[in-house]
Short mmCIF file of C-alpha atoms in Angstrom, two decimals:
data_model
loop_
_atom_site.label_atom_id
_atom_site.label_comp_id
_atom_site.label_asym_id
_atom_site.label_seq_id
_atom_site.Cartn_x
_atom_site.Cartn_y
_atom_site.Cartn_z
CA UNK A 22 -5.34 11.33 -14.34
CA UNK A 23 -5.67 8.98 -11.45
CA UNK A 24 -3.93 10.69 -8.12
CA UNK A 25 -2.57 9.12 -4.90
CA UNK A 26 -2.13 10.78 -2.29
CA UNK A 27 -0.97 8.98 1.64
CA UNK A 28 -1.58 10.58 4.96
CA UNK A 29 -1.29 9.10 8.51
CA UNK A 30 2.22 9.20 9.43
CA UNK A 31 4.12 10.67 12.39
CA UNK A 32 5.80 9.75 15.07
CA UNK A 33 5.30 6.54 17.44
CA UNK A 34 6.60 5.00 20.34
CA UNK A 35 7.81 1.38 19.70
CA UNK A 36 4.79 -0.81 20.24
CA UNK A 37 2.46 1.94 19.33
CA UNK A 38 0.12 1.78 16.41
CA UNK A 39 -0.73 3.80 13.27
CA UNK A 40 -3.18 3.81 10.24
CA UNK A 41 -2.22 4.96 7.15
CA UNK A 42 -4.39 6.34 4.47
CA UNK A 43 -4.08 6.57 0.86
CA UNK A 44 -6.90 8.53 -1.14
CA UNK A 45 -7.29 7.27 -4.69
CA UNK A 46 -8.82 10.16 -6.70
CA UNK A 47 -10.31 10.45 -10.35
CA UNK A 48 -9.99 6.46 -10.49
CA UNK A 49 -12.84 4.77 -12.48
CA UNK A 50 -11.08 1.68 -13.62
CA UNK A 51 -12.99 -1.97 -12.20
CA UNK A 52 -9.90 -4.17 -12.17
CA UNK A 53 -6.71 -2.75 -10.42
CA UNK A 54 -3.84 -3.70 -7.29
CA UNK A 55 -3.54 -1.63 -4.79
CA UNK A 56 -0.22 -1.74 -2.86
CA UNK A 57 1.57 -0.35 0.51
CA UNK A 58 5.52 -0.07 0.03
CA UNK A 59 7.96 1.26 2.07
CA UNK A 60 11.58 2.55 1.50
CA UNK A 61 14.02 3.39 4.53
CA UNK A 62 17.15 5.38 4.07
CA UNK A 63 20.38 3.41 2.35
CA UNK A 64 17.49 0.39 1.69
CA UNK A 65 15.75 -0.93 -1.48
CA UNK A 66 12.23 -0.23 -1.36
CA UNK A 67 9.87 -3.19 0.61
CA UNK A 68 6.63 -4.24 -0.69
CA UNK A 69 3.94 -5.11 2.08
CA UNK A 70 1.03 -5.28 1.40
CA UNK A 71 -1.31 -5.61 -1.73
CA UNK A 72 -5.05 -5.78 -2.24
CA UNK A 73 -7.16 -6.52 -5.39
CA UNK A 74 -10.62 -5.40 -6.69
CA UNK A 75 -12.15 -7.96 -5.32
CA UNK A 76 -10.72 -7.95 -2.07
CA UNK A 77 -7.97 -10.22 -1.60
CA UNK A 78 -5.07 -9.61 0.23
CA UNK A 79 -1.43 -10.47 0.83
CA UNK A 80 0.78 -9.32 3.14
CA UNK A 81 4.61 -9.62 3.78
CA UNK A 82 5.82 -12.07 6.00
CA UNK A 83 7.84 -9.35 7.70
CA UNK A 84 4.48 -7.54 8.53
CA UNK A 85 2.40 -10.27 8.57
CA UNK A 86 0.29 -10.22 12.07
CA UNK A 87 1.18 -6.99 12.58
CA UNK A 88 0.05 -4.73 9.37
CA UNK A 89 -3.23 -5.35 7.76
CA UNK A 90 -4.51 -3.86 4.95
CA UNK A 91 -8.11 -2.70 3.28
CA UNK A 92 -9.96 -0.83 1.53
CA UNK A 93 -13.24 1.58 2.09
CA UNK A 94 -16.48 0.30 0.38
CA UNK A 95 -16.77 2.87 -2.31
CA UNK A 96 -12.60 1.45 -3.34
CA UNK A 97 -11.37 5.09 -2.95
CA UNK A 98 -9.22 4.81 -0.09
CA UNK A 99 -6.86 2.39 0.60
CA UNK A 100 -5.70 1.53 4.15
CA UNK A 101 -2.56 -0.12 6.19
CA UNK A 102 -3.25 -0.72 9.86
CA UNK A 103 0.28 -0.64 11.97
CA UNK A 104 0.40 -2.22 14.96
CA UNK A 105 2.96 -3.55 17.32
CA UNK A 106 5.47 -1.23 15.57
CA UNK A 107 9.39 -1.36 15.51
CA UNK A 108 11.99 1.01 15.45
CA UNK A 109 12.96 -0.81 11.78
CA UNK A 110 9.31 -0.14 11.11
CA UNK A 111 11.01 3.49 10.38
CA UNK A 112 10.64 4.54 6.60
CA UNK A 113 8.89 6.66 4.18
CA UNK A 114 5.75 4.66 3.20
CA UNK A 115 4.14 4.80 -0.14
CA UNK A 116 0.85 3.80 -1.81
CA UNK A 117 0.76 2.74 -5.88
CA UNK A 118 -1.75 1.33 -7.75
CA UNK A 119 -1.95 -1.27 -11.34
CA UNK A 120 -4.96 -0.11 -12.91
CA UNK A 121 -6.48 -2.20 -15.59
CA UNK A 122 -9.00 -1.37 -18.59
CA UNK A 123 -9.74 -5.11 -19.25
CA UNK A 124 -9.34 -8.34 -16.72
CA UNK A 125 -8.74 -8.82 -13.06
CA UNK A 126 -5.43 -7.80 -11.60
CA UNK A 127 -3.52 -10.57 -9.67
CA UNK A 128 -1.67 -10.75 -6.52
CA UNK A 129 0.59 -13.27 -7.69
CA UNK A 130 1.49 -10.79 -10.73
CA UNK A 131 2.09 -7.77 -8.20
CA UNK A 132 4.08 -10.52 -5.97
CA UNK A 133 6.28 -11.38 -9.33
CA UNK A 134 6.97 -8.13 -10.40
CA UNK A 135 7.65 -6.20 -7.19
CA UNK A 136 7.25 -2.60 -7.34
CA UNK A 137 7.74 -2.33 -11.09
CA UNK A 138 4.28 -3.77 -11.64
CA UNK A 139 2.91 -0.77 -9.74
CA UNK A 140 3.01 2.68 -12.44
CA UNK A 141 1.33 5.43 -10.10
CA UNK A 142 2.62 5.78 -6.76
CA UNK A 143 2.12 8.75 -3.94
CA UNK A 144 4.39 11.22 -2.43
CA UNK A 145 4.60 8.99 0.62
CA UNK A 146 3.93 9.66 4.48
CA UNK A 147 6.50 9.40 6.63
CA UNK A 148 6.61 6.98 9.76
CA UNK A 149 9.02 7.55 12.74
CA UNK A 150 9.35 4.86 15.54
CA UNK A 151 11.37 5.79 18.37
CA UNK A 152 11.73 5.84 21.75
#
C-alpha cells in the first residue's frame, strides 16, 4: 500500500520561505498526479499545485510565482517550494497522489476534478506565517 507522508512545515515570518516535502513510499505505478493542497481553518480545501509522470506542472494562480513544485529524479519525493509567503499562506498542507495501472494521468483531469480525483493523501504538515 502506497504511503504519503509530508514534512517541512513550521513557522515563518511573512516573506520568509519554506520547502515542503512529501515522501511517496512502496509506489511502483509509471503513470500517476501528484498534488500539493492546502486546507485553512473554517475554509474548503485549495488545490495548488500538481505534477505528472512526465513532469508537467500546474500551479494555482493564487501561488503562481511564488510556489513551485517538483519532483526528485528517482519520482519518490514530491516537493513545493514557498517563497514570498503570507500570513493567508497559513494552513495545514497536504500531499495526494492518482496512481494509474494503465495510461498517463492528466493535469487537466486533476484540474476538473479537484481534490476528489486525488484517493491517497498524507497526514499533512503544518505551515504558520506570522509576524
Amino acid at each position: 500500500q502506497v504511503h504519503m507522508e509530508e514534512s517541512g512545515g513550521g513557522s515563518v515570518r511573512p516573506g520568509g520561505s519554506l520547502r515542503l516535502s512529501c515522501i511517496v513510499s512502496r509506489h511502483t505505478y509509471t503513470h500517476y498526479c501528484l498534488g500539493w493542497f492546502r486546507q485553512a481553518p473554517g475554509k474548503e480545501r485549495e488545490g495548488l499545485a500538481i505534477i505528472e509522470d512526465d513532469g508537467d506542472t500546474n500551479v494555482a494562480d493564487s501561488v503562481k510565482g511564488r510556489f513551485t513544485v517538483s519532483q526528485d529524479y528517482a519520482k519518490t519525493t514530491l516537493y513545493l517550494q514557498m517563497d514570498s509567503l503570507k500570513a493567508e499562506d497559513t494552513a495545514m498542507y497536504y500531499c495526494a497522489a492518482h496512481f494509474r495501472e494503465e495510461g498517463p494521468c492528466y493535469i487537466e483531469d486533476a484540474l476538473e476534478r479537484g481534490a476528489g480525483f486525488f484517493y491517497t493523501w498524507g497526514q499533512g504538515t503544518q505551515v504558520t506565517v506570522s509576524s
